[in-house]
Coordinates of C-alpha atoms in Angstrom, one line a residue:
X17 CA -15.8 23.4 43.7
X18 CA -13.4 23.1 46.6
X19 CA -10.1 25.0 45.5
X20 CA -8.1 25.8 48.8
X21 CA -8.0 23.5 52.5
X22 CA -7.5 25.7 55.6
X23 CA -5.8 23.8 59.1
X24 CA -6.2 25.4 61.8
X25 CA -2.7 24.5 64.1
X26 CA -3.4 24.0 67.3
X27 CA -5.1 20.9 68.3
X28 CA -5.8 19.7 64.5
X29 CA -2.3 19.8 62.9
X30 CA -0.8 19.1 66.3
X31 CA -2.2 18.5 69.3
X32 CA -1.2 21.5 71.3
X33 CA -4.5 21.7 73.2
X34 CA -4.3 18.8 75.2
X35 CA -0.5 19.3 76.7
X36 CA -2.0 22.9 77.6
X37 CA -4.4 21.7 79.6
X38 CA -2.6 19.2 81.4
X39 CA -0.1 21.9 82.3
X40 CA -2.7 24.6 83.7
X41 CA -4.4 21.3 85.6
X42 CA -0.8 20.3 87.0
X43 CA 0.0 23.9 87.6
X44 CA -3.5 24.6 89.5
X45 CA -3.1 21.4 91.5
X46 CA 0.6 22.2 92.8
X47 CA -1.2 25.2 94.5
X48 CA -4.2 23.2 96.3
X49 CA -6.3 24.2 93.7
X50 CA -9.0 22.5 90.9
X51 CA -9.2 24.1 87.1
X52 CA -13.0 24.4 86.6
X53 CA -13.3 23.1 83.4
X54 CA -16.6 24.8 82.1
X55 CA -14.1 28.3 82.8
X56 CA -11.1 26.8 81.3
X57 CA -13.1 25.6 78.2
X58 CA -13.6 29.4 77.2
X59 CA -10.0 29.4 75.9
X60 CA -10.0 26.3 74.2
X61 CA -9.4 27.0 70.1
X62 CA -9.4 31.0 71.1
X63 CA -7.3 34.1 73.2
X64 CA -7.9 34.6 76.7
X65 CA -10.4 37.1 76.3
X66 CA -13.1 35.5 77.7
X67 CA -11.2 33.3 80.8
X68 CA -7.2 34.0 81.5
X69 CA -6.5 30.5 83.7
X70 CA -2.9 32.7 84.3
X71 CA -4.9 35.4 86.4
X72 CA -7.7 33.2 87.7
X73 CA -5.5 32.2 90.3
X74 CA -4.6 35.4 91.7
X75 CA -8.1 36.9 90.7
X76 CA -11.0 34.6 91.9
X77 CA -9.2 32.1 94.0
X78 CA -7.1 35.0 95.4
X79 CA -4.1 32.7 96.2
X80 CA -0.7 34.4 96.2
X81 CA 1.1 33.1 92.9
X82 CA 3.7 34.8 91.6
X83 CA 2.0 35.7 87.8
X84 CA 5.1 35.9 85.9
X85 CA 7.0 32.4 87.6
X86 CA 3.1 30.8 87.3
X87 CA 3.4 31.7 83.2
X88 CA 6.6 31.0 82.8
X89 CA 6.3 27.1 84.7
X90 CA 3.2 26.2 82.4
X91 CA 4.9 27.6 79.3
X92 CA 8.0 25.3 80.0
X93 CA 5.9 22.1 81.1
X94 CA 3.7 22.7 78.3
X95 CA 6.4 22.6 75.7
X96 CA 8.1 19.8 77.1
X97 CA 4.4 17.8 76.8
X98 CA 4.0 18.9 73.1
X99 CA 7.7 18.0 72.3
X100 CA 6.0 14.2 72.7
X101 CA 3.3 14.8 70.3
X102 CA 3.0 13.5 66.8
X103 CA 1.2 15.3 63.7
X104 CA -2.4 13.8 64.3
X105 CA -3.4 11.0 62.4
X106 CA -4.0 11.6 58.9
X107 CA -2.6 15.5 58.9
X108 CA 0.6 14.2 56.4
X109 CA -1.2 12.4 54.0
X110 CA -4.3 15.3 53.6
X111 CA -1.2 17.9 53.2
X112 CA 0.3 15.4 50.8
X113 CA -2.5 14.6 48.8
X114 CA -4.0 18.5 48.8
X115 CA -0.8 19.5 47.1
X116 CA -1.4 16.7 44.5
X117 CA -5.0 17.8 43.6
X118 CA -3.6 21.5 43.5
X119 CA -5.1 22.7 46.0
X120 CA -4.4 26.2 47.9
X121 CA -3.5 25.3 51.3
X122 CA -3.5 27.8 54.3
X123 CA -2.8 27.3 58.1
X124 CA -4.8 29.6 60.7
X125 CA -3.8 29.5 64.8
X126 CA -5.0 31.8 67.4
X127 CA -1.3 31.2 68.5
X128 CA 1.3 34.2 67.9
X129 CA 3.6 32.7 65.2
X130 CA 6.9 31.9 67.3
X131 CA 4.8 29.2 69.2
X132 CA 4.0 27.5 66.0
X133 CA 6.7 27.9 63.7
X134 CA 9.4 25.2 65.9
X135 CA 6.9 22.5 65.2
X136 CA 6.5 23.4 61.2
X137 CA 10.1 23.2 61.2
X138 CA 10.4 20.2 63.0
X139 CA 7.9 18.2 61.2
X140 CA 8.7 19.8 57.9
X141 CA 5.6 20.7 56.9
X142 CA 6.0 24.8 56.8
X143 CA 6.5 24.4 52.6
X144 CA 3.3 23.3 51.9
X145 CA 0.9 26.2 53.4
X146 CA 1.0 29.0 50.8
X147 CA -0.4 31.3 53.5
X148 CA -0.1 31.3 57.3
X149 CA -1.7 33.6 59.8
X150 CA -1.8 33.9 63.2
X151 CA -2.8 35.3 66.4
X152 CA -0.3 38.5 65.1
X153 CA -1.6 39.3 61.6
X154 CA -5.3 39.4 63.7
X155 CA -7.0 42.0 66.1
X156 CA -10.1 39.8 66.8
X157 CA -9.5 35.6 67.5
X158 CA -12.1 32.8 67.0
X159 CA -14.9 32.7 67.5
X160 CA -15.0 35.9 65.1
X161 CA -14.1 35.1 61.3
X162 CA -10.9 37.4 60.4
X163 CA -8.4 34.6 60.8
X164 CA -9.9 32.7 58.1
X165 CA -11.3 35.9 56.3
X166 CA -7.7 37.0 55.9
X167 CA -6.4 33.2 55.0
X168 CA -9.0 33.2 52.0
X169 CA -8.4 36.3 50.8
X170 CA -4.9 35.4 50.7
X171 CA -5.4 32.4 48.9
X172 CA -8.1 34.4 46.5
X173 CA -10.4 32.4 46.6
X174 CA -13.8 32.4 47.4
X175 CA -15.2 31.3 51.7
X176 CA -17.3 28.9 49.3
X177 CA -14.5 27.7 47.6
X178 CA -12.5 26.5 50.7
X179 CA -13.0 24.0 53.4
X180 CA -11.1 24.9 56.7
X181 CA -10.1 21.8 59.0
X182 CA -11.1 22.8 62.9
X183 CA -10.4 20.6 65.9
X184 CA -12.4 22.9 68.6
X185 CA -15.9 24.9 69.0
X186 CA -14.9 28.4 68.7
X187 CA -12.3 27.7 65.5
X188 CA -15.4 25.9 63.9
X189 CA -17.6 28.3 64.8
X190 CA -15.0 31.0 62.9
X191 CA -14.7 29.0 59.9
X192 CA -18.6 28.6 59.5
X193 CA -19.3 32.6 60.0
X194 CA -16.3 33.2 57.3
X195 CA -18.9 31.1 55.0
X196 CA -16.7 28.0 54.4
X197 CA -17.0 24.2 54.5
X198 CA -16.6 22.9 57.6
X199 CA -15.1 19.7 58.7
X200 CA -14.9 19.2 62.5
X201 CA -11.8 16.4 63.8
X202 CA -11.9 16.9 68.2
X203 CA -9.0 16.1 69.8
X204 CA -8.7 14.6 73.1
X205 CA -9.8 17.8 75.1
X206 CA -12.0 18.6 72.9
X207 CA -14.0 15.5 71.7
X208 CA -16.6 15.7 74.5
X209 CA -17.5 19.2 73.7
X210 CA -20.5 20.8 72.3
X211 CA -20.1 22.0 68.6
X212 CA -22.2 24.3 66.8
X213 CA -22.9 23.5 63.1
X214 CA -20.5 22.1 60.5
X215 CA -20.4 20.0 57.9
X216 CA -18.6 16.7 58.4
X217 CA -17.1 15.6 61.4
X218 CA -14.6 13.1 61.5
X219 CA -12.7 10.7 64.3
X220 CA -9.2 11.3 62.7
X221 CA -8.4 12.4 59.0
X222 CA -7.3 9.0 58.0
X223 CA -10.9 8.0 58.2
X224 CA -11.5 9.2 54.8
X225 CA -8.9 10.2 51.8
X226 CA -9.3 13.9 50.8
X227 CA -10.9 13.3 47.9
X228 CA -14.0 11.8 49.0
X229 CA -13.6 14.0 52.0
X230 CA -13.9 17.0 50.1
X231 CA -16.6 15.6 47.6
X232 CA -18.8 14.4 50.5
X233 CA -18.2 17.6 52.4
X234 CA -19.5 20.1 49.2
X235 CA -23.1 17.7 49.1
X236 CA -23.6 18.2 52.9
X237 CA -25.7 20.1 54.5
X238 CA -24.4 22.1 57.9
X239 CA -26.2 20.4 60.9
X240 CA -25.0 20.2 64.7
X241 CA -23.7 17.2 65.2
X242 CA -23.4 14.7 69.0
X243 CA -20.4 14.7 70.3
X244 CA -17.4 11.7 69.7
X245 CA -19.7 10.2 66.9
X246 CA -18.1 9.3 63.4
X247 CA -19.5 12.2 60.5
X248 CA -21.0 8.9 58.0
X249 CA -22.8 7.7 61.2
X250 CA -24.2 11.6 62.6
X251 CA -27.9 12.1 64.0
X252 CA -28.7 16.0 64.0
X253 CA -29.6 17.2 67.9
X254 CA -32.0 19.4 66.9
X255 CA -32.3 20.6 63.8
X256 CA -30.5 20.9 60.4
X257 CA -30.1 24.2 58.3
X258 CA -28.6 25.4 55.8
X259 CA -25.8 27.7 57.7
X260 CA -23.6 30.3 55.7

């Protein structure tokens, strides 16, 4: 039995992702330049371990940027981009109606915690997470598990006892190693790309109330699903298993 819901933040509470990427695309273009996307997608739902779009421009394009005005330009047009977003569709009512059923809920981000706590504030929604962690309380980011190994704990409850909410590849693929129900919802950025297994995945949570979310979710098998197609009308790629 499902007894806690995990959000991840960015991109599935809000929709941080997609004003992120608009900034590094405007930023790259002010400088003659193109943002490869199969690079940038490395970073999407995860730390710049793997692809740092700040340095790429100084690094393998070689162009002389100034790092620190670069940073400080896509920070700024970034925030002023995700100042216009709205909770995604659905986010309220699942927070509302978790709280209802008694459910634990915890909220993960591979953000650092001053990025994410404005927008909990400004949407009121900080009182009804009775854990948070972030890209602080962790020394390893998604795709590796400790976010949500540490949200868990928190919540004590058992990985099979939880279902985490993940809006990108690499959080999903975190949630699923942790050994928890997982219920993919893309964003705009990330809609088109290519997930690893999961349980559900959904358009927006206001396709389905919690409830029958969560019941569906615990009878499902994890399978990979094709991209930008609705959970209730999936076709496995290539094969299902029975993952974690």
């Amino acid at each position: 039995m499902i007894k806690a819901v995990i959000f991840d933040f960015g991109g599935t509470v809000l929709d941080t992702e997609t004003p992120r990427y608009q900034s590094f695309l405007e930023a790259y273009r002010q400088q003659g330049a193109e943002l490869d996307w199969s690079l940038y997608a490395q970073c999407i739902g995860t730390g710049f371990q793997d692809f740092n779009p700040y340095e790429d421009l100084l690094g393998r394009m070689k162009l002389p940027v100034q790092l620190n005005a670069f940073r400080d330009a896509i920070r700024s047009r970034c925030a002023e981009l995700t100042e216009q977003e709205q909770l995604r569709p659905g986010v309220m009512d699942a927070l509302v109606r978790a709280k209802a059923m008694g459910l634990k809920i915890g909220l993960v981000s591979s953000l650092p915690r001053r990025e994410i706590d404005p927008y909990l504030q400004k949407w009121g929604i900080a009182p009804y997470f009775d854990c948070i962690r972030t890209a602080d309380d962790a020394t390893r980011l998604a795709p590796d598990p400790e976010l949500y190994q540490q949200a868990v704990r928190m919540l004590g409850v058992n990985p099979r006892q939880a279902a985490a909410i993940e809006d990108s590849p690499a959080g999903a693929e975190a949630a699923m190693l942790a050994g928890m129900y997982t219920v993919v919802v893309p964003n705009a950025t990330t809609a088109g790309m290519k997930f690893g297994h999961c349980h559900a995945r959904l358009d927006s949570l206001d396709q389905l109330e919690l409830p029958e979310l969560l019941d569906r979710v615990q009878g499902a098998k994890a399978m990979v699903y094709e991209p930008a197609v609705f959970w209730n009308r999936v076709l496995p790629i290539e094969h299902e298993a029975e993952v974690g």
